[in-house]
Tab-separated table of C-alpha atoms in Angstrom:
chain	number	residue	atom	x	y	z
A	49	UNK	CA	0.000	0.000	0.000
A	50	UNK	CA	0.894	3.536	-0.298
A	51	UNK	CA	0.908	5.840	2.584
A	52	UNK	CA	1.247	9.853	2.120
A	53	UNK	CA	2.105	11.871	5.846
A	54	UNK	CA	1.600	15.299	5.726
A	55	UNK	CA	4.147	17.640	7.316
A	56	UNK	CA	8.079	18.598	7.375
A	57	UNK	CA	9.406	18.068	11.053
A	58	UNK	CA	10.582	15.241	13.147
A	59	UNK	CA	7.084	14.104	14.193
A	60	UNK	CA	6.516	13.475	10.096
A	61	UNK	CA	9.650	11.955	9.965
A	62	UNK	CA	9.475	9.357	12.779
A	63	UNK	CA	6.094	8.621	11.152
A	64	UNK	CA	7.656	8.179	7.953
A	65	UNK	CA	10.337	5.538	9.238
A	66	UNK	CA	7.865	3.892	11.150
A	67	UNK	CA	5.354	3.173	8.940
A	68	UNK	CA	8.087	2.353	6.011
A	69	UNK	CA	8.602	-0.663	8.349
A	70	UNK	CA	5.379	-2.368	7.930
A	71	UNK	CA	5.203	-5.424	5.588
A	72	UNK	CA	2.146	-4.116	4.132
A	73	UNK	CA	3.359	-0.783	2.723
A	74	UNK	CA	5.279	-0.540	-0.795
A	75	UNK	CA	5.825	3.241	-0.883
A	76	UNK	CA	5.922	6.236	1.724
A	77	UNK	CA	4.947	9.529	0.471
A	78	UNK	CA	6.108	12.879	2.668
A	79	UNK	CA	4.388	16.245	1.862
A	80	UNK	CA	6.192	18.470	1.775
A	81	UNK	CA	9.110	16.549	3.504
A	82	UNK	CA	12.488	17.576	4.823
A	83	UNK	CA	16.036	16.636	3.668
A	84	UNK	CA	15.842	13.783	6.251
A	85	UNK	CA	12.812	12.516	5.929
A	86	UNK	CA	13.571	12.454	2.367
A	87	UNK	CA	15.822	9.516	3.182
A	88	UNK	CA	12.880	7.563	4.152
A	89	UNK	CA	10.381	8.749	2.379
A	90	UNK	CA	9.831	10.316	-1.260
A	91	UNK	CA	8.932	14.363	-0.282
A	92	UNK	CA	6.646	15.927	-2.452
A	93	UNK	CA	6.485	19.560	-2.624
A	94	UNK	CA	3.228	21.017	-1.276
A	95	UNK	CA	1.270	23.670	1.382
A	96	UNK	CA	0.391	22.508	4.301
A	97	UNK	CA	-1.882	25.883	4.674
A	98	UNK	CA	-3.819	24.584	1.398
A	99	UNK	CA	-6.286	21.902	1.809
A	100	UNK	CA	-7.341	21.875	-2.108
A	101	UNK	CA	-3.410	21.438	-3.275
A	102	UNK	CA	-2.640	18.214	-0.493
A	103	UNK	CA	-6.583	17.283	-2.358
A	104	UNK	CA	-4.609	17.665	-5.898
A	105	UNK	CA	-1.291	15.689	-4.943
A	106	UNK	CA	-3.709	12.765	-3.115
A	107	UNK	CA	-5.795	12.855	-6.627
A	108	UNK	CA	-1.860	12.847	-8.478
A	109	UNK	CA	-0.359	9.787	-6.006
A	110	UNK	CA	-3.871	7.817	-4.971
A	111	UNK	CA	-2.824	7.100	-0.873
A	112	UNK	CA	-4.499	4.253	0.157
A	113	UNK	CA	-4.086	5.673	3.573
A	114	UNK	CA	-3.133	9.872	4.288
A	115	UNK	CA	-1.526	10.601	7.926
A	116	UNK	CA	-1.730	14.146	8.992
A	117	UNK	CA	1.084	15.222	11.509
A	118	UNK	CA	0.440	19.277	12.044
A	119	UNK	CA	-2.473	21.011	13.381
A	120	UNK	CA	-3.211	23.928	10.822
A	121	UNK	CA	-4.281	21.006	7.945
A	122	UNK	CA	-6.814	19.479	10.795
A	123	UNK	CA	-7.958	22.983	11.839
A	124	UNK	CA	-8.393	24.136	7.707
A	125	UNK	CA	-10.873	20.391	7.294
A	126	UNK	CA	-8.175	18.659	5.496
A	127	UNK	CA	-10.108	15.564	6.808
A	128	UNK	CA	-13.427	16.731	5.912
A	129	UNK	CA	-12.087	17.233	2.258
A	130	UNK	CA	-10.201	14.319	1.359
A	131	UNK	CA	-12.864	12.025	3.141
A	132	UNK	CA	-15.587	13.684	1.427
A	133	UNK	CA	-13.382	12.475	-1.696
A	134	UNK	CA	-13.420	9.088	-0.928
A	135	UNK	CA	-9.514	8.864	0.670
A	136	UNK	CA	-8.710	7.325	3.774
A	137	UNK	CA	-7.101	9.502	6.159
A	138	UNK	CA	-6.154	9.097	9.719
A	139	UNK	CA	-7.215	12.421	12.054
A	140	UNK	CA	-9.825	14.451	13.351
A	141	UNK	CA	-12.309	16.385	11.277
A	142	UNK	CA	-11.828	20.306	12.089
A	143	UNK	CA	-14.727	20.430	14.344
A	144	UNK	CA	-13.175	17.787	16.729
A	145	UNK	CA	-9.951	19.507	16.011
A	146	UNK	CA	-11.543	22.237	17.352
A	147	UNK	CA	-10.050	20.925	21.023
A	148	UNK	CA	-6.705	22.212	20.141
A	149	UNK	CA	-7.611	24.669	17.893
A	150	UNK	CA	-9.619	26.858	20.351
A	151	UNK	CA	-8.532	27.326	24.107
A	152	UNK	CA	-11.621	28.499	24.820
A	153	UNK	CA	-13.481	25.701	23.297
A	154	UNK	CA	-11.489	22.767	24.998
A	155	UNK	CA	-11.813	25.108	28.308
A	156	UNK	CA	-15.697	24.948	28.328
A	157	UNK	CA	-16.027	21.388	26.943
A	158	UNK	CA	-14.182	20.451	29.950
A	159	UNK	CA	-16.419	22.682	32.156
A	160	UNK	CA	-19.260	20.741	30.396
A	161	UNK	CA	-18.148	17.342	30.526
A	162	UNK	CA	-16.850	17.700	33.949
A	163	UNK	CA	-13.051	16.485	33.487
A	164	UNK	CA	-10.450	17.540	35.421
A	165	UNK	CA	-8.834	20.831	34.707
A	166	UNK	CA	-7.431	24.219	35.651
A	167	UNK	CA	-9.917	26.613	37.049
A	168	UNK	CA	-9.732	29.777	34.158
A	169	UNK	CA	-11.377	32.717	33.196
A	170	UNK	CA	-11.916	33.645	28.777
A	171	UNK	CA	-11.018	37.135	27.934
A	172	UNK	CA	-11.510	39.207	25.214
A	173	UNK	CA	-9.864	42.565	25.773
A	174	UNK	CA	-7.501	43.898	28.358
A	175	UNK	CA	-10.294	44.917	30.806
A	176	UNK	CA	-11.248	41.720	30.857
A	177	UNK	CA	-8.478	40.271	31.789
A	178	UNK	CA	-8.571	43.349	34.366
A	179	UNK	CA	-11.462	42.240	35.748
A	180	UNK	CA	-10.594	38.582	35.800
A	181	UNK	CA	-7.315	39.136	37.701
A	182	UNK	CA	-8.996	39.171	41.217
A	183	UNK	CA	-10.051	35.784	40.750
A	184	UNK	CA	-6.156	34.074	40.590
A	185	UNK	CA	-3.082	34.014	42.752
A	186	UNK	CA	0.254	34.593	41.116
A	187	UNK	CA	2.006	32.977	38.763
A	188	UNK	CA	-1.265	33.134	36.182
A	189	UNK	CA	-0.604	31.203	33.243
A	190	UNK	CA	-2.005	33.420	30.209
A	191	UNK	CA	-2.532	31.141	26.840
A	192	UNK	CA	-3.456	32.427	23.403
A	193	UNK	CA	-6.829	30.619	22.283
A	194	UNK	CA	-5.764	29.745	18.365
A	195	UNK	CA	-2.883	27.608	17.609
A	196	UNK	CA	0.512	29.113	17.773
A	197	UNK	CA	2.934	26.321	17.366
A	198	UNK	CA	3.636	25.665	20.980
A	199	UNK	CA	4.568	29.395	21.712
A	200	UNK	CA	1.275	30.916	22.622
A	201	UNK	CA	1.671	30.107	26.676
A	202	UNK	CA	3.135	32.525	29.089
A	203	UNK	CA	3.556	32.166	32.795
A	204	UNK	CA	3.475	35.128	34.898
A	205	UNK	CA	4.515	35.874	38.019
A	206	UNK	CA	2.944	39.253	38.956
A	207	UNK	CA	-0.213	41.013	37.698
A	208	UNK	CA	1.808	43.449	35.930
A	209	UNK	CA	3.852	40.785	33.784
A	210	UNK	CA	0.178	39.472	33.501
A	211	UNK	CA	-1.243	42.756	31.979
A	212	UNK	CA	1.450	43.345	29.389
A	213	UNK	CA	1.922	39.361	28.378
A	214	UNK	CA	-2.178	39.262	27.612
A	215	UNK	CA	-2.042	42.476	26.094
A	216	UNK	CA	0.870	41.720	23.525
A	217	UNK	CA	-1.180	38.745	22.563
A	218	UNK	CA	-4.479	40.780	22.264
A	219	UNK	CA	-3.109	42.900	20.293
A	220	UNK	CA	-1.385	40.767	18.049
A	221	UNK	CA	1.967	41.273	18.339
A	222	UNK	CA	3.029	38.154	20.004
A	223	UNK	CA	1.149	35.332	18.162
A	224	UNK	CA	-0.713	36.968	15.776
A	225	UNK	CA	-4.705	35.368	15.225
A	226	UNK	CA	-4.152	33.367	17.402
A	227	UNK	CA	-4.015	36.145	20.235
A	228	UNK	CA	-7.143	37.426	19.736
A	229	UNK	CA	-8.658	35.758	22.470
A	230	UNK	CA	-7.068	34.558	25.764
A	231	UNK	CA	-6.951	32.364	28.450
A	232	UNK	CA	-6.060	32.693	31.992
A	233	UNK	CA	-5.493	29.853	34.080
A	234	UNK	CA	-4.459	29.098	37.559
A	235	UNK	CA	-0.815	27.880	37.397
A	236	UNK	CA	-0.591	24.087	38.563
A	237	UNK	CA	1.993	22.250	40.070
A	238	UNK	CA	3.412	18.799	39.506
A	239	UNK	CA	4.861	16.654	37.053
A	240	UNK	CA	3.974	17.428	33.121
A	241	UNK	CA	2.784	13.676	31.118
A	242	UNK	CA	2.083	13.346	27.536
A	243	UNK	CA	-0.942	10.658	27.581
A	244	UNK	CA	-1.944	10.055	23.656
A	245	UNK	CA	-4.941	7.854	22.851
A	246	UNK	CA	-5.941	6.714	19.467
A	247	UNK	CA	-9.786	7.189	19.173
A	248	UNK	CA	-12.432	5.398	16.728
A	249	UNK	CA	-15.237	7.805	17.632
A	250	UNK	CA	-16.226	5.227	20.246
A	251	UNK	CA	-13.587	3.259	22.011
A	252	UNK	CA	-9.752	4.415	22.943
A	253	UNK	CA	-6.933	2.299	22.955
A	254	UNK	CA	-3.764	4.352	25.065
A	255	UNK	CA	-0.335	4.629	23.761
A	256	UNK	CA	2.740	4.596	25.409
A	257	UNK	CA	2.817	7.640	27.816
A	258	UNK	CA	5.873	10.272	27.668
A	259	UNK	CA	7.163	13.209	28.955
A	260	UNK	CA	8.089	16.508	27.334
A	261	UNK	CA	10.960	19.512	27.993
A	262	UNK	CA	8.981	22.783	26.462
A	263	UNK	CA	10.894	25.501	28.119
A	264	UNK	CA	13.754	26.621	25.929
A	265	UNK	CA	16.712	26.221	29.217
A	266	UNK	CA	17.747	23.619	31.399
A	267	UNK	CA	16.445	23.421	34.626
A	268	UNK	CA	12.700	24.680	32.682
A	269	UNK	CA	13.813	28.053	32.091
A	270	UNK	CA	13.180	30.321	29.893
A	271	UNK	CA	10.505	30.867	27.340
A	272	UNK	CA	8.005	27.948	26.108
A	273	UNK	CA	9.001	26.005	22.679
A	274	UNK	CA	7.394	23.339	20.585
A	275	UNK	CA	9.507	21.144	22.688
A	276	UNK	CA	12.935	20.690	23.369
A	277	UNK	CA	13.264	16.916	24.399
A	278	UNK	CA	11.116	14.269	25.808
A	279	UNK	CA	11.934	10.656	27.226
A	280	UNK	CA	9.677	7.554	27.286
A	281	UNK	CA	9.523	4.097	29.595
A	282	UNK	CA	7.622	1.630	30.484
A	283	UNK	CA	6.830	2.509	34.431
A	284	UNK	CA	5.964	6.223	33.720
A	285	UNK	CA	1.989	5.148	34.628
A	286	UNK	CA	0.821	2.235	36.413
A	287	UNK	CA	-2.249	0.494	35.212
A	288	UNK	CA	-4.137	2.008	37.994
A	289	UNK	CA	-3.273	5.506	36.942
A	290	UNK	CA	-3.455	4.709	33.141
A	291	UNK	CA	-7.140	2.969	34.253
A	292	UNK	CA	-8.065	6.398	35.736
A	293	UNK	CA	-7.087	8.626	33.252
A	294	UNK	CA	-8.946	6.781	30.328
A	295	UNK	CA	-11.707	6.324	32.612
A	296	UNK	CA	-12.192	10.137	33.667
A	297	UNK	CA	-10.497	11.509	30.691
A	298	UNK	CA	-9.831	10.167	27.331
A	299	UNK	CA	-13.013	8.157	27.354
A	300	UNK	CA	-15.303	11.578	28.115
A	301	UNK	CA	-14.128	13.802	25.935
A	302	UNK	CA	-14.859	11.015	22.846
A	303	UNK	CA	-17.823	10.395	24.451
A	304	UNK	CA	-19.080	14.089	25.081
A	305	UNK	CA	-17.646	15.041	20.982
A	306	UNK	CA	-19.988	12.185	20.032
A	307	UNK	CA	-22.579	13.452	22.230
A	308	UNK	CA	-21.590	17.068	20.677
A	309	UNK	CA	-22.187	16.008	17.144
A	310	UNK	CA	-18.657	16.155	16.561
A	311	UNK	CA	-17.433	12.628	16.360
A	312	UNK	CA	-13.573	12.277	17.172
A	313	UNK	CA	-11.435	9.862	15.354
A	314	UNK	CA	-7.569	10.191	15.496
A	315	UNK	CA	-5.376	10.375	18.145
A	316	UNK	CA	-5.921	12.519	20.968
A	317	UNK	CA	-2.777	14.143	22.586
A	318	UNK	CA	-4.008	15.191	26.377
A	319	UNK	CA	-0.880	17.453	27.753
A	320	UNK	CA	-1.394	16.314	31.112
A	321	UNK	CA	-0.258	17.870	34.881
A	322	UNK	CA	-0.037	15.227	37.862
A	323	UNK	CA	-1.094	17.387	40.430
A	324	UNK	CA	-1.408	16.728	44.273
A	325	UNK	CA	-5.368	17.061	43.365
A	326	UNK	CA	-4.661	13.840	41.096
A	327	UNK	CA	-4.114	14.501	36.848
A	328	UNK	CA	-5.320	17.248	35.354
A	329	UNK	CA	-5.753	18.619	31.974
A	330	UNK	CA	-3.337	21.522	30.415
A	331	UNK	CA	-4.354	21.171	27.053
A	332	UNK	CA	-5.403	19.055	24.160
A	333	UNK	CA	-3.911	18.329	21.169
A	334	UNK	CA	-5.538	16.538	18.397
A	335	UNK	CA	-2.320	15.142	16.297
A	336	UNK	CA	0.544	13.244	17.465
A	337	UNK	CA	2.834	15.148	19.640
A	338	UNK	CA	6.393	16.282	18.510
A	339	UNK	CA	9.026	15.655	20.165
A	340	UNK	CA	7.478	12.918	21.929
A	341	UNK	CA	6.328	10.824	18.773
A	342	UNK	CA	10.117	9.783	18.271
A	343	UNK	CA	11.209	8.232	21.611
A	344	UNK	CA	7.362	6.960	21.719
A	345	UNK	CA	7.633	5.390	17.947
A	346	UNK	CA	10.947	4.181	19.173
A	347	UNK	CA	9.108	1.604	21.735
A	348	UNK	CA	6.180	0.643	19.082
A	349	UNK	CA	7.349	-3.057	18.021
A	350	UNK	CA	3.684	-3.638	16.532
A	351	UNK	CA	2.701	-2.483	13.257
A	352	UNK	CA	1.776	1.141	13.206
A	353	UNK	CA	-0.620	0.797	10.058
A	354	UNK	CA	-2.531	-1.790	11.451
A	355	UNK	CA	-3.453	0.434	14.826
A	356	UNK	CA	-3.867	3.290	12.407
A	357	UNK	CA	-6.496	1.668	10.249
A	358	UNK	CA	-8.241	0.411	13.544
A	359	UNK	CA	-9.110	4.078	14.242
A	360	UNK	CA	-10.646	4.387	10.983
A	361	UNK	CA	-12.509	1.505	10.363
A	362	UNK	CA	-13.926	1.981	13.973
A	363	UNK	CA	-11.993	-1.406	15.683
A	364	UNK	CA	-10.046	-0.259	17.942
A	365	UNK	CA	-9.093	-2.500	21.144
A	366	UNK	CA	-6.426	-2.235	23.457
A	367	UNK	CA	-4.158	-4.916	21.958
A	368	UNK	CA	-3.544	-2.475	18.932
A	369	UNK	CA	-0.074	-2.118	20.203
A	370	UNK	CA	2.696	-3.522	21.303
A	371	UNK	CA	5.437	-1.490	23.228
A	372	UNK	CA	9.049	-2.719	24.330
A	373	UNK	CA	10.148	-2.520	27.839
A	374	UNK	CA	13.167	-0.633	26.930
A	375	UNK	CA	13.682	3.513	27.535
A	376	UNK	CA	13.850	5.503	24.719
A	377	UNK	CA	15.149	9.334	25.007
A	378	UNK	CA	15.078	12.433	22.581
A	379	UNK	CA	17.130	15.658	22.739
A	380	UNK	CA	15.921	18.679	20.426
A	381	UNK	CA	18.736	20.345	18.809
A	382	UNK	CA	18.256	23.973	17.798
A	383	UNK	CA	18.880	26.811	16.413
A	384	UNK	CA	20.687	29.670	18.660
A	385	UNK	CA	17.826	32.208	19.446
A	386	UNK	CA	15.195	29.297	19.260
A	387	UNK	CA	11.716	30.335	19.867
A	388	UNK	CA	13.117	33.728	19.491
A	389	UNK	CA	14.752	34.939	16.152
A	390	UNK	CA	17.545	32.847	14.531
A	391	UNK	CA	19.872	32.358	11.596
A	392	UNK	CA	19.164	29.648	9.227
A	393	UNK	CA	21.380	28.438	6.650
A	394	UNK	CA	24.260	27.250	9.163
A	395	UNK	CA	25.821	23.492	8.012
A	396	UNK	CA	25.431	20.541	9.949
A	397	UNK	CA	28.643	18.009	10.158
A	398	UNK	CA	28.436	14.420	11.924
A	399	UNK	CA	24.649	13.574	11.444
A	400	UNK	CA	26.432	10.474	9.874
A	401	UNK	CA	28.558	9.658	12.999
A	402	UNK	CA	25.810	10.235	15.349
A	403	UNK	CA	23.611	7.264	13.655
A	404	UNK	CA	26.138	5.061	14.396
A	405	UNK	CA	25.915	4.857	17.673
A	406	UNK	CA	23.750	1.879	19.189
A	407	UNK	CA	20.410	2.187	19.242
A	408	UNK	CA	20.576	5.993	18.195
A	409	UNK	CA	18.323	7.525	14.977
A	410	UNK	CA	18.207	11.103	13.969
A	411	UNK	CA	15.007	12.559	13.107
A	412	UNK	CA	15.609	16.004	11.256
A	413	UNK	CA	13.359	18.723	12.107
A	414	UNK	CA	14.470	21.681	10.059
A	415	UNK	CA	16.826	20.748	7.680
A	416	UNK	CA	17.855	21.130	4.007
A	417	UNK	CA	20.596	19.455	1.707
A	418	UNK	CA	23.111	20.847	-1.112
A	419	UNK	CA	26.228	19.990	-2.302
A	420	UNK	CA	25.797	16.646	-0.361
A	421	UNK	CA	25.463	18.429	3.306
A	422	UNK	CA	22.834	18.842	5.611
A	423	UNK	CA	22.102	22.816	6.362
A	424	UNK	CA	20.132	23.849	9.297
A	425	UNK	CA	16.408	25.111	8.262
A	426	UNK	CA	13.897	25.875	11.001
A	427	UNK	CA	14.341	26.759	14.975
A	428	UNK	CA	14.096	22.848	15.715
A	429	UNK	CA	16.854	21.079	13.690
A	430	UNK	CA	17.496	17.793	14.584
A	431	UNK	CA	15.663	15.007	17.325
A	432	UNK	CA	18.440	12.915	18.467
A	433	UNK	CA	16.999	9.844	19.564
A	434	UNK	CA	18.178	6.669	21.523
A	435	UNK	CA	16.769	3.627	23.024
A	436	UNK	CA	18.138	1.172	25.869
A	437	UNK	CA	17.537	-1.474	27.991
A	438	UNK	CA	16.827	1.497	30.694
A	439	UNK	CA	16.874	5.484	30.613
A	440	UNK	CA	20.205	6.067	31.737
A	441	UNK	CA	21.109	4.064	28.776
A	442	UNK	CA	18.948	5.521	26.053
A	443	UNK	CA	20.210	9.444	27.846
A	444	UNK	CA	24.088	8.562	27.656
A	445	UNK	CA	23.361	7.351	23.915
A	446	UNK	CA	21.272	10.543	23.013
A	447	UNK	CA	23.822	12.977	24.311
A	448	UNK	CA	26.704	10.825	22.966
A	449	UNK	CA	25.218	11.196	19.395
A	450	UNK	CA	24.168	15.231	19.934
A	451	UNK	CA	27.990	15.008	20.637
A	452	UNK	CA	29.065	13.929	17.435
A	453	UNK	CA	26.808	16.826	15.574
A	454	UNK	CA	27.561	20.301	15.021
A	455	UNK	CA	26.494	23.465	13.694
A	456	UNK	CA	26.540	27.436	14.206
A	457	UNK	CA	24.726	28.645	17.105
A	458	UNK	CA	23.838	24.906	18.094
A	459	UNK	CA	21.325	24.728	21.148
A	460	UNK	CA	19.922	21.904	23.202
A	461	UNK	CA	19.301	21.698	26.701
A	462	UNK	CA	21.321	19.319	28.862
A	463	UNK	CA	18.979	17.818	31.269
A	464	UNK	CA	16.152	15.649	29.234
A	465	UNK	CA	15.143	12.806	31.427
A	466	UNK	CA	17.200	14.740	34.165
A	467	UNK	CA	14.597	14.362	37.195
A	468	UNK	CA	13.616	10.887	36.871
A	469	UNK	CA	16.904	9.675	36.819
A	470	UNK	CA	17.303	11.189	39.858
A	471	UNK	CA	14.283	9.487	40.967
């Protein structure tokens, strides 16, 4: 069979590799691709911001199966169009998307469905958020409502900082659109968890659980990213935790979309705080997460097309996959200024050397290739990626290969997986 993924970072291309593997598929298709993926996969130029040209290049190519990896396709109804075509394609239509897409939306659902989650106040203007202030104790988290690639949440630690963060989003100078709306939150504490879920409309089936790194420093510093690292093993969740979470989570919101008119099929990505008060929900996402797909796809021993197509032909069941005991580990590498401005352009040496190293793959982000070198081509380069027979394993292997790579202005933080190997 032939499989087109839609996208250009390391999410797309650890979906790309994986789903090469099955026995089933013949050719893997990459829209629009990256000089990585392109390795394992055949990239096809296109626009992800253009539902009617990935229609044309499914009508060129005939997928027997489409994957979508970013959220702007999901939130434009690429699913609604290519369905309504007669292709298969794996993810939400864009009003079940519409639990990333809109804040707001996900905010109230929860409200209405009565799962776990910050307590928050919706804004529309600066005296609103004025007026809402009284009603939170500092830090405030302040999140844009529309999608903003991981960069549209701000915590802030007095009510001025609060004032001045919401109001640079308002207006649109931080995140544009998306900023026209906001959301404050209370701030919780805990431990952050990735819990995905792949969803027939019906039943849910979890995956493998990880953690991500989104601040931009070590130690959680600095401003919020896309994500700068995330680690994945086997006693993250116990079964009684995992049991609870579907149970009071993943299970109501398919339930209540259904109930909403608004089936969801896909897989649902719920950013996840374990709080003192028990889990609790940050956000949704409605597409796989990045950078956690790659240590995550690292562990998946079953075949991913098979668990894919179980979503879509409404069969999904808890043996869908089949995960390895061993620890898998990803470190973002990126470029200096990263989610700030940066330089582009700089070339990448020992990409080569890194893969090498036992148990190591590197999943390119942001790259491109000339001349028969790798150039840097986004803020998030390169996912350096390792597995072992525990975490301390897969770590040393990820930061032994990020030590065989270089480039200008080269970032990555030093401490992915840091805390629970203290633990």
């Amino acid at each position: 069979m032939k499989i087109l993924v839609i996208g250009s970072g390391g999410r797309e291309h650890a979906l790309a590799w994986k789903l090469r593997q099955s026995a089933r598929v013949s050719q893997v298709y990459c829209a629009p691709g990256n000089a990585g993926i392109a390795t394992d996969a055949t990239c096809l130029a296109a626009d992800v911001k253009n539902v009617q040209s990935l229609l044309a290049l499914a009508r060129q190519i005939k997928p027997d199966l489409t994957v979508v990896g970013p959220e702007l396709p999901l939130q434009l109804g690429v699913v609604d169009e290519f369905v309504r075509h007669g292709f298969r394609i794996f993810g939400p239509t864009a009003a079940a998307a519409q639990l990333e897409s809109s804040k707001s939306f996900a905010k109230e659902f929860m409200q209405r469905h009565h799962i776990p989650t910050a307590h928050y106040s919706i804004c529309n203007s600066l005296d609103e958020v004025r007026d809402a202030l009284p009603l939170f104790h500092m830090p405030v988290v302040v999140k844009a409502d529309g999608l903003a690639a991981g960069k549209g949440v701000v915590i802030c630690k007095s009510k001025e900082e609060t004032l001045t963060v919401a109001g640079d989003m308002l207006s649109g100078k931080m995140v544009g659109e998306a900023g026209a709306r906001v959301v404050l939150e209370e701030c919780l504490q805990g431990e952050e968890l990735s819990f995905l879920v792949l969803s027939d409309g019906e039943r849910v089936a979890a995956l493998a659980a990880a953690q991500d790194h989104k601040r931009v420093g070590d130690g959680d510093t600095g401003a919020n990213t896309g994500g700068m690292g995330a680690y994945s093993t086997a006693g993250m969740l116990d079964e009684q935790m995992q049991n609870w979470i579907l149970q009071h989570i993943a299970r109501p919101v398919v339930a209540g979309m259904k109930a909403e008119g608004a089936e969801y099929k896909g897989v649902l990505y719920c950013g996840l705080m374990m709080t003192a008060r028990g889990p609790m929900v940050l956000e949704f996402n409605c597409r796989f997460g990045d950078p956690e797909m790659q240590p995550i796809l690292m562990r998946l021993e079953s075949d991913l097309v098979e668990a894919l197509e179980a979503a879509i032909e409404g069969r999904v069941s808890d043996g869908d996959c089949r995960w390895s005991a061993d620890a898998t580990a990803c470190v973002v590498m990126a470029s200096g200024g990263y989610p700030g401005t940066f330089e582009m352009g700089k070339r990448i040496s020992g990409i080569e050397d890194a893969g090498k190293i036992a148990g190591v793959k590197v999943f390119h982000s942001g790259t491109t290739r000339h001349d028969d070198a790798y150039f840097t081509a986004g803020g998030r380069v390169l996912g350096v990626t390792a597995r072992g027979s525990d975490l301390r394993t897969a770590v040393d292997r990820a930061y032994g290969a990020v030590g065989k790579i270089s480039f200008g202005g080269a970032h990555y933080r030093k401490d992915i997986a840091a805390r629970a190997l203290k633990k």
